[in-house]
Coordinates of C-alpha atoms in Angstrom, one line a residue:
Chain A
M1 CA 21.9 7.4 -31.3
R2 CA 20.6 8.3 -27.8
N3 CA 20.7 5.9 -24.9
I4 CA 17.8 6.6 -22.5
R5 CA 17.7 5.3 -18.9
L6 CA 14.4 4.7 -17.1
T7 CA 13.6 4.1 -13.5
L8 CA 10.3 2.1 -13.2
Q9 CA 7.7 1.2 -10.5
Y10 CA 5.2 -1.5 -11.0
E11 CA 2.7 -3.6 -9.2
G12 CA 3.3 -7.1 -10.5
T13 CA 0.0 -8.6 -9.6
R14 CA -1.6 -8.4 -13.0
Y15 CA 1.5 -9.2 -15.1
Q16 CA 3.3 -12.3 -16.2
G17 CA 6.6 -10.8 -15.2
W18 CA 9.1 -8.5 -16.8
Q19 CA 10.2 -10.5 -19.8
R20 CA 8.4 -10.1 -23.1
Q21 CA 6.7 -13.3 -24.3
Q22 CA 5.7 -14.4 -27.8
S23 CA 2.2 -15.6 -26.9
T24 CA 1.2 -12.6 -24.8
D25 CA 1.9 -9.0 -24.3
N26 CA 0.9 -9.1 -20.6
T27 CA 4.4 -8.4 -19.5
I28 CA 6.1 -5.2 -18.3
Q29 CA 8.7 -5.3 -21.0
G30 CA 6.0 -6.0 -23.6
K31 CA 3.8 -3.0 -22.5
L32 CA 6.8 -0.7 -22.5
E33 CA 8.1 -1.7 -25.9
I34 CA 4.8 -1.3 -27.6
L35 CA 4.5 2.2 -26.0
L36 CA 8.1 3.3 -26.7
T37 CA 7.9 2.0 -30.3
R38 CA 4.8 4.2 -30.8
M39 CA 6.4 7.2 -29.1
C40 CA 9.7 6.9 -31.0
G41 CA 8.3 5.9 -34.4
E42 CA 10.9 3.1 -34.7
P43 CA 11.1 -0.4 -33.2
I44 CA 12.4 -0.1 -29.6
E45 CA 13.9 -2.9 -27.6
I46 CA 14.2 -2.2 -23.8
H47 CA 16.8 -3.8 -21.5
G48 CA 15.9 -4.3 -17.9
S49 CA 18.5 -4.7 -15.1
G50 CA 17.0 -8.2 -14.7
R51 CA 13.8 -10.1 -15.1
T52 CA 11.3 -10.0 -12.4
D53 CA 8.9 -13.0 -12.2
A54 CA 5.1 -13.0 -12.6
G55 CA 3.6 -11.2 -9.5
V56 CA 6.8 -9.6 -8.3
H57 CA 6.7 -5.8 -7.8
A58 CA 9.3 -3.1 -8.4
L59 CA 9.9 0.3 -6.7
G60 CA 13.2 1.0 -8.6
Q61 CA 13.6 -1.3 -11.7
V62 CA 16.1 0.3 -14.1
A63 CA 16.0 -0.2 -17.9
N64 CA 17.5 1.5 -21.0
F65 CA 16.7 1.8 -24.7
H66 CA 18.4 3.3 -27.7
T67 CA 16.5 5.7 -30.0
N68 CA 16.8 8.4 -32.6
C69 CA 13.7 10.0 -31.2
E70 CA 14.1 13.8 -30.8
M71 CA 11.8 14.4 -27.9
S72 CA 13.2 16.0 -24.7
T73 CA 13.6 13.7 -21.7
D74 CA 10.8 15.6 -20.0
E75 CA 8.5 15.1 -22.9
M76 CA 9.3 11.4 -23.0
L77 CA 8.6 11.0 -19.3
E78 CA 5.2 12.8 -19.6
Y79 CA 4.3 10.8 -22.7
I80 CA 5.2 7.5 -21.1
N81 CA 3.2 8.1 -17.9
R82 CA 0.2 9.4 -19.8
Y83 CA -0.1 6.1 -21.7
L84 CA 1.1 3.5 -19.2
P85 CA -1.5 1.5 -17.3
E86 CA -1.9 2.8 -13.7
D87 CA 0.1 -0.1 -12.2
I88 CA 3.2 0.8 -14.1
A89 CA 5.0 4.1 -13.9
A90 CA 8.2 5.8 -15.0
V91 CA 9.6 7.7 -12.0
A92 CA 12.7 9.0 -13.7
L93 CA 14.1 9.3 -17.2
S94 CA 17.5 10.6 -18.3
E95 CA 20.1 10.6 -21.0
A96 CA 22.7 7.8 -20.3
A97 CA 26.2 7.3 -21.5
P98 CA 26.3 5.5 -24.9
R99 CA 27.6 2.3 -23.5
F100 CA 25.4 2.2 -20.3
H101 CA 23.5 -1.2 -20.1
S102 CA 21.0 -1.8 -17.3
R103 CA 21.8 -5.4 -16.9
L104 CA 25.5 -5.6 -17.7
N105 CA 26.4 -2.5 -15.6
A106 CA 24.3 -3.4 -12.6
C107 CA 26.7 -4.3 -9.7
G108 CA 24.1 -5.0 -7.0
K109 CA 20.5 -5.2 -6.1
H110 CA 18.2 -4.5 -3.2
Y111 CA 15.1 -6.6 -2.7
E112 CA 12.5 -6.7 0.0
Y113 CA 10.2 -9.6 1.0
R114 CA 7.3 -8.7 3.2
V115 CA 5.3 -11.0 5.6
I116 CA 2.1 -10.4 7.4
N117 CA 2.8 -12.3 10.7
S118 CA -0.8 -12.5 11.9
S119 CA -3.8 -14.8 11.8
V120 CA -6.0 -11.9 10.8
P121 CA -5.9 -10.4 7.3
H122 CA -4.2 -7.0 6.7
V123 CA -6.2 -5.4 3.9
F124 CA -3.6 -2.8 2.8
H125 CA -0.8 -5.3 2.5
R126 CA -2.7 -8.1 0.9
R127 CA -1.2 -7.6 -2.6
Y128 CA 2.4 -7.1 -1.3
A129 CA 3.0 -9.5 1.5
L130 CA 2.7 -13.2 2.3
E131 CA 0.4 -14.2 5.2
V132 CA 2.3 -16.3 7.8
P133 CA 0.0 -16.9 10.9
E134 CA 2.6 -19.0 12.8
Q135 CA 4.7 -17.4 15.4
L136 CA 8.2 -16.6 14.0
N137 CA 11.5 -16.5 15.9
V138 CA 13.2 -13.5 14.5
T139 CA 16.5 -14.1 16.4
A140 CA 16.7 -17.6 14.9
M141 CA 16.0 -16.2 11.4
E142 CA 18.7 -13.6 11.9
Q143 CA 21.2 -16.3 12.9
A144 CA 20.3 -18.3 9.7
A145 CA 20.7 -15.1 7.7
E146 CA 24.2 -14.6 9.0
Y147 CA 25.2 -18.0 7.5
L148 CA 23.8 -16.9 4.1
C149 CA 25.7 -13.7 3.9
G150 CA 29.0 -13.6 2.0
E151 CA 30.1 -15.3 -1.3
H152 CA 28.6 -18.8 -1.8
D153 CA 27.5 -21.1 -4.5
F154 CA 23.7 -20.7 -4.1
K155 CA 22.9 -23.8 -6.3
S156 CA 20.6 -25.1 -3.5
F157 CA 18.6 -21.8 -3.7
T158 CA 17.7 -21.6 -7.4
S159 CA 15.1 -23.3 -9.6
T160 CA 17.5 -23.1 -12.6
K161 CA 18.4 -26.6 -13.7
K162 CA 21.9 -27.7 -14.6
G163 CA 23.6 -25.0 -16.7
K164 CA 27.0 -23.8 -17.5
K165 CA 26.5 -20.4 -15.8
S166 CA 28.0 -19.8 -12.4
T167 CA 25.6 -20.0 -9.4
V168 CA 28.1 -18.2 -7.2
R169 CA 26.7 -14.9 -5.7
R170 CA 27.6 -12.6 -2.9
I171 CA 25.0 -11.5 -0.3
D172 CA 26.1 -8.4 1.5
K173 CA 23.3 -8.0 4.0
I174 CA 20.1 -9.5 5.1
S175 CA 18.1 -7.6 7.7
I176 CA 14.7 -8.3 9.3
V177 CA 12.6 -5.4 10.6
R178 CA 9.3 -5.9 12.5
E179 CA 6.6 -3.1 12.4
G180 CA 3.5 -4.4 14.2
D181 CA 2.5 -7.5 12.4
I182 CA 4.5 -6.7 9.3
L183 CA 8.0 -8.3 8.9
T184 CA 10.2 -6.8 6.2
F185 CA 13.2 -9.0 5.0
S186 CA 15.7 -6.9 3.2
F187 CA 18.3 -8.5 0.9
K188 CA 21.3 -6.7 -0.6
G189 CA 23.8 -8.4 -2.8
S190 CA 25.8 -8.6 -6.0
G191 CA 22.9 -10.2 -7.8
F192 CA 20.4 -13.0 -7.3
L193 CA 19.7 -16.3 -9.2
H194 CA 16.3 -17.2 -10.6
H195 CA 13.9 -17.7 -7.6
M196 CA 16.8 -17.3 -5.2
I197 CA 15.2 -14.8 -2.8
R198 CA 11.9 -16.7 -2.7
I199 CA 13.7 -19.9 -1.8
L200 CA 15.9 -18.2 0.7
M201 CA 12.7 -16.8 2.3
G202 CA 11.1 -20.3 2.3
T203 CA 14.2 -21.5 4.2
L204 CA 14.3 -18.6 6.6
L205 CA 10.6 -19.1 7.4
Q206 CA 11.2 -22.8 8.2
V207 CA 13.9 -21.6 10.6
G208 CA 11.5 -19.0 12.1
K209 CA 8.8 -21.6 12.6
G210 CA 11.3 -23.9 14.4
E211 CA 11.2 -26.6 11.6
L212 CA 14.9 -26.1 10.8
S213 CA 17.8 -24.9 13.0
P214 CA 19.9 -21.9 12.0
E215 CA 23.0 -24.2 12.2
S216 CA 21.7 -26.4 9.4
V217 CA 22.0 -23.6 6.9
P218 CA 25.8 -24.1 6.1
A219 CA 25.1 -27.8 5.2
I220 CA 22.2 -26.7 2.9
I221 CA 24.5 -24.3 1.1
E222 CA 27.3 -26.9 0.8
A223 CA 25.0 -29.5 -0.6
C224 CA 24.4 -27.6 -3.8
N225 CA 21.1 -29.4 -4.0
R226 CA 17.7 -27.6 -4.5
E227 CA 15.9 -30.4 -2.5
M228 CA 17.8 -29.5 0.7
A229 CA 16.5 -25.9 0.9
G230 CA 13.0 -24.7 1.8
P231 CA 10.0 -24.2 -0.4
L232 CA 9.6 -21.4 -3.0
V233 CA 7.3 -18.8 -1.4
P234 CA 4.7 -16.8 -3.4
A235 CA 5.8 -13.9 -5.6
K236 CA 3.5 -11.3 -4.2
G237 CA 5.7 -10.6 -1.1
L238 CA 8.7 -9.7 -3.3
T239 CA 9.7 -6.2 -4.4
L240 CA 12.8 -5.1 -6.3
V241 CA 13.6 -1.9 -4.4
E242 CA 16.8 -0.6 -6.0
V243 CA 19.5 -1.5 -8.6
F244 CA 23.0 -0.4 -7.9
F245 CA 25.5 0.7 -10.6
Chain B
M1 CA -27.9 -10.6 24.9
R2 CA -24.2 -10.3 24.0
N3 CA -22.7 -7.0 22.7
I4 CA -19.8 -7.7 20.3
R5 CA -17.3 -5.1 19.4
L6 CA -15.4 -5.3 16.1
T7 CA -12.4 -3.4 14.8
L8 CA -12.4 -3.3 11.0
Q9 CA -10.0 -2.5 8.1
Y10 CA -11.3 -1.8 4.6
E11 CA -10.1 -0.4 1.3
G12 CA -13.0 1.8 0.3
T13 CA -12.2 1.9 -3.4
R14 CA -14.9 -0.6 -4.5
Y15 CA -17.6 0.5 -2.0
Q16 CA -20.3 3.1 -1.8
G17 CA -19.3 3.9 1.7
W18 CA -20.1 2.5 5.2
Q19 CA -23.9 3.1 5.3
R20 CA -26.3 0.4 4.2
Q21 CA -28.4 1.5 1.2
Q22 CA -31.8 0.2 0.1
S23 CA -30.9 0.0 -3.6
T24 CA -27.6 -1.7 -3.3
D25 CA -25.7 -3.9 -0.9
N26 CA -22.3 -2.5 -2.1
T27 CA -21.6 -0.9 1.3
I28 CA -19.4 -2.0 4.1
Q29 CA -22.3 -2.1 6.6
G30 CA -24.4 -4.0 4.1
K31 CA -21.7 -6.7 3.5
L32 CA -21.2 -7.1 7.2
E33 CA -24.8 -7.4 8.1
I34 CA -25.5 -10.0 5.5
L35 CA -22.6 -12.0 6.8
L36 CA -23.4 -11.6 10.5
T37 CA -27.0 -12.4 10.0
R38 CA -26.0 -15.7 8.4
M39 CA -23.4 -16.4 11.1
C40 CA -25.8 -15.7 14.0
G41 CA -28.9 -17.1 12.5
E42 CA -30.9 -14.0 13.4
P43 CA -31.2 -10.6 11.9
I44 CA -28.2 -8.4 12.9
E45 CA -27.9 -4.7 12.8
I46 CA -24.4 -3.3 13.1
H47 CA -23.5 0.2 14.5
G48 CA -20.4 1.9 13.1
S49 CA -18.5 4.7 15.0
G50 CA -19.5 6.9 12.0
R51 CA -20.2 6.7 8.3
T52 CA -17.3 6.8 6.0
D53 CA -18.1 8.1 2.5
A54 CA -17.7 6.1 -0.8
G55 CA -14.0 5.6 -1.5
V56 CA -12.8 6.4 2.0
H57 CA -10.6 3.7 3.7
A58 CA -10.3 2.5 7.3
L59 CA -7.5 1.1 9.3
G60 CA -9.4 1.0 12.6
Q61 CA -13.2 1.5 12.2
V62 CA -15.0 0.3 15.3
A63 CA -18.5 -1.2 15.2
N64 CA -20.7 -3.2 17.5
F65 CA -23.7 -5.5 17.2
H66 CA -26.0 -7.4 19.6
T67 CA -26.6 -11.1 19.3
N68 CA -27.7 -14.3 21.0
C69 CA -25.2 -16.3 19.0
E70 CA -23.3 -18.8 21.1
M71 CA -20.0 -18.9 19.1
S72 CA -16.8 -17.9 20.9
T73 CA -15.2 -14.6 19.9
D74 CA -12.3 -16.5 18.3
E75 CA -14.8 -18.6 16.2
M76 CA -16.6 -15.4 15.2
L77 CA -13.4 -13.7 14.1
E78 CA -12.4 -16.6 12.0
Y79 CA -15.8 -17.0 10.5
I80 CA -16.0 -13.4 9.6
N81 CA -12.6 -13.2 8.0
R82 CA -13.2 -16.4 6.1
Y83 CA -16.3 -15.0 4.3
L84 CA -15.5 -11.3 4.0
P85 CA -14.2 -10.0 0.6
E86 CA -10.4 -9.5 0.6
D87 CA -10.7 -5.7 0.9
I88 CA -12.6 -5.8 4.2
A89 CA -11.2 -7.5 7.3
A90 CA -12.0 -7.8 11.0
V91 CA -8.7 -7.2 12.9
A92 CA -10.2 -7.6 16.4
L93 CA -13.4 -8.9 18.0
S94 CA -14.3 -8.9 21.6
E95 CA -17.1 -9.0 24.2
A96 CA -18.2 -5.4 25.0
A97 CA -20.2 -4.0 28.0
P98 CA -23.9 -4.2 27.4
R99 CA -24.3 -0.5 26.9
F100 CA -21.3 0.1 24.7
H101 CA -22.2 1.9 21.5
S102 CA -19.6 2.6 18.8
R103 CA -21.0 5.9 17.8
L104 CA -22.5 7.3 21.0
N105 CA -19.4 6.4 23.1
A106 CA -16.8 7.6 20.6
C107 CA -15.0 10.6 22.1
G108 CA -12.5 11.2 19.3
K109 CA -11.2 10.2 15.9
H110 CA -8.0 10.1 14.0
Y111 CA -8.0 10.5 10.3
E112 CA -5.1 10.7 7.7
Y113 CA -5.2 12.3 4.3
R114 CA -2.4 11.4 2.0
V115 CA -1.0 13.4 -0.9
I116 CA 1.5 12.4 -3.7
N117 CA 3.4 15.6 -4.1
S118 CA 5.0 14.8 -7.5
S119 CA 4.4 15.1 -11.2
V120 CA 5.2 11.4 -11.7
P121 CA 2.8 8.7 -10.6
H122 CA 3.4 6.6 -7.5
V123 CA 2.1 3.1 -8.3
F124 CA 1.8 1.8 -4.7
H125 CA 0.0 4.9 -3.4
R126 CA -2.4 5.4 -6.3
R127 CA -5.5 4.0 -4.5
Y128 CA -4.7 5.8 -1.2
A129 CA -3.5 9.2 -2.0
L130 CA -4.3 12.3 -4.1
E131 CA -1.8 13.4 -6.8
V132 CA -0.8 17.1 -6.3
P133 CA 2.0 18.0 -8.8
E134 CA 2.3 21.6 -7.7
Q135 CA 4.9 22.6 -5.1
L136 CA 3.4 22.9 -1.7
N137 CA 4.6 25.2 1.1
V138 CA 4.4 23.0 4.2
T139 CA 5.2 25.8 6.6
A140 CA 2.2 27.9 5.3
M141 CA -0.1 24.9 5.6
E142 CA 1.1 24.3 9.2
Q143 CA 0.3 28.0 10.0
A144 CA -3.2 27.6 8.5
A145 CA -3.6 24.3 10.4
E146 CA -2.8 26.2 13.7
Y147 CA -5.8 28.5 13.1
L148 CA -8.1 25.4 12.5
C149 CA -7.2 23.8 15.8
G150 CA -9.4 24.3 18.9
E151 CA -13.1 24.4 19.2
H152 CA -14.9 26.2 16.4
D153 CA -18.1 26.2 14.4
F154 CA -17.0 24.4 11.3
K155 CA -20.1 25.2 9.2
S156 CA -17.8 26.6 6.4
F157 CA -16.2 23.1 6.2
T158 CA -19.2 20.8 5.7
S159 CA -21.5 19.9 2.9
T160 CA -24.4 19.4 5.2
K161 CA -27.1 21.9 4.4
K162 CA -29.0 23.8 7.1
G163 CA -29.9 21.6 9.9
K164 CA -30.6 21.8 13.6
K165 CA -27.6 19.8 14.6
S166 CA -24.5 21.6 16.0
T167 CA -21.6 22.2 13.6
V168 CA -19.3 22.9 16.5
R169 CA -16.3 20.5 16.8
R170 CA -12.9 20.5 18.4
I171 CA -9.8 19.7 16.5
D172 CA -7.0 18.7 18.8
K173 CA -4.1 18.4 16.4
I174 CA -3.3 18.6 12.7
S175 CA 0.2 17.5 11.7
I176 CA 1.9 17.3 8.3
V177 CA 4.7 14.8 7.7
R178 CA 6.7 14.5 4.5
E179 CA 8.4 11.2 3.5
G180 CA 9.9 11.7 0.0
D181 CA 7.0 12.7 -2.3
I182 CA 4.3 11.5 0.2
L183 CA 2.7 14.1 2.5
T184 CA 0.6 12.7 5.3
F185 CA -1.9 15.1 6.9
S186 CA -3.0 13.8 10.3
F187 CA -6.2 15.1 11.9
K188 CA -7.2 14.3 15.5
G189 CA -10.4 15.7 17.1
S190 CA -13.6 15.2 18.9
G191 CA -15.4 14.3 15.7
F192 CA -15.8 15.5 12.2
L193 CA -18.7 16.8 10.2
H194 CA -19.8 15.3 6.8
H195 CA -17.0 16.0 4.3
M196 CA -15.2 18.2 6.9
I197 CA -11.7 16.7 6.5
R198 CA -11.9 16.7 2.7
I199 CA -12.9 20.4 2.7
L200 CA -10.2 21.3 5.3
M201 CA -7.7 19.5 3.0
G202 CA -9.0 21.4 0.0
T203 CA -8.4 24.6 1.9
L204 CA -5.0 23.6 3.2
L205 CA -3.9 22.7 -0.3
Q206 CA -5.0 26.2 -1.5
V207 CA -2.7 27.6 1.2
G208 CA 0.1 25.2 0.2
K209 CA -0.1 26.3 -3.4
G210 CA -0.1 30.0 -2.4
E211 CA -3.7 30.7 -3.6
L212 CA -4.7 31.6 -0.1
S213 CA -2.8 33.0 2.9
P214 CA -2.8 31.2 6.2
E215 CA -4.1 34.4 7.8
S216 CA -7.3 34.2 5.8
V217 CA -8.3 31.0 7.7
P218 CA -9.9 32.7 10.7
A219 CA -12.3 34.7 8.5
I220 CA -13.3 31.6 6.6
I221 CA -14.2 29.9 9.9
E222 CA -16.1 32.9 11.1
A223 CA -18.0 33.3 7.9
C224 CA -19.9 30.0 8.6
N225 CA -20.3 29.8 4.8
R226 CA -19.3 26.8 2.7
E227 CA -18.5 28.9 -0.3
M228 CA -15.6 30.6 1.6
A229 CA -13.7 27.4 2.1
G230 CA -11.7 25.4 -0.4
P231 CA -12.9 22.6 -2.6
L232 CA -13.9 19.1 -1.6
V233 CA -10.9 16.9 -2.4
P234 CA -11.3 13.2 -3.6
A235 CA -12.2 10.5 -1.1
K236 CA -9.3 8.1 -2.0
G237 CA -6.7 10.0 0.0
L238 CA -8.7 9.7 3.3
T239 CA -8.3 6.9 5.9
L240 CA -10.0 6.6 9.3
V241 CA -7.1 5.5 11.4
E242 CA -8.5 5.1 14.9
V243 CA -11.6 5.8 17.0
F244 CA -11.1 6.9 20.6
F245 CA -13.4 5.9 23.4

């Protein structure tokens, strides 16, 4: 049986996230599985490197599926892009090792969160960035980001309720780049909990606005209490850029 | 009477271009005039630096209008952005000299035309770039661009039929930059005729594909014959970046 690896781009605006749902097929996984099942002539289940939430975008989501289909990889790529809606695309497709698994083998991820730091709208970023009209102190946010890097229990930064799974993760790097009114926050790490980047962003933006000091971040981490961290910011600013294996 | 200068961004996808039409208000000028007339409480006519065609985008279109309205410029900017659709925005608004005229005073323009040079779709560029799957020879296109620069009669490169108006224009610079699969063609010049950049692009892409030699460009210019130049490429790749005064 072949194991096929896909790299996907999507604009999340119209979708209810990656994960297939019973009640609706308005998900990235759902759209892909319907298409792949038709292409392969057998029921296909696709594994993503992780779920992206409703409204979250991807430049380099990775997924894999098993099939007995005899099409070449080029034929598959062409078929998929011919029938996918225009806000989802397969940018690469290749034969993977039999045991390759997009989620289990992923060892790191790169996300970006984009902010329009202006009181006037930016037409071309409106679907991919959060509007923050207040002045933001980038130096203070960078200081706060320093405290977040490293291996920590990020329980304060996830919406997941009590569970048995570990909430320890490692953030390797957070960088903030300004280009005109556009601020791009880049997060690289071992993996991220549900809503983690959007809550980290809510917290960093509080620091940027002067509502929170960078020095209060270690106590927020230690508290392991969701209520201590900042708000969950909207999904539209978030993009999964790359998955590392 | 006050003279107000506006800098505008718009995504042209949904609109039938800049210029107001009798039969429809689905134009940028139309949308703005209805809004400004309501804001000012008097009939407002707005002058753009030039017409952009249906589907063409703008990052820095400049326009001006005269009014007796007593709102401050900050109040006007806020009002306008509150009521404009999300694909049109005013990014700056200021008091202009009484005789300032966006079209008559413009002494140059900067346009960009974007190409997705790949056989796979690029989701985030799909509204703003033309897909060209064929391999493109950038060096040959740069050679052809050299011949286009300078002051010439660009009659071969416009859709405008016989008229009394001069078709002489000056192109100061054409540059081509590749970032991954995305090629950005940048055009700076004194002004551009109707469809001129899209026909220049059609011609440059013929050169890039090897269908036309760079050396054949001077003869195309000299012919002053639309049929000698390349095809008109789609509007969606074109953006008015800046107007010079």
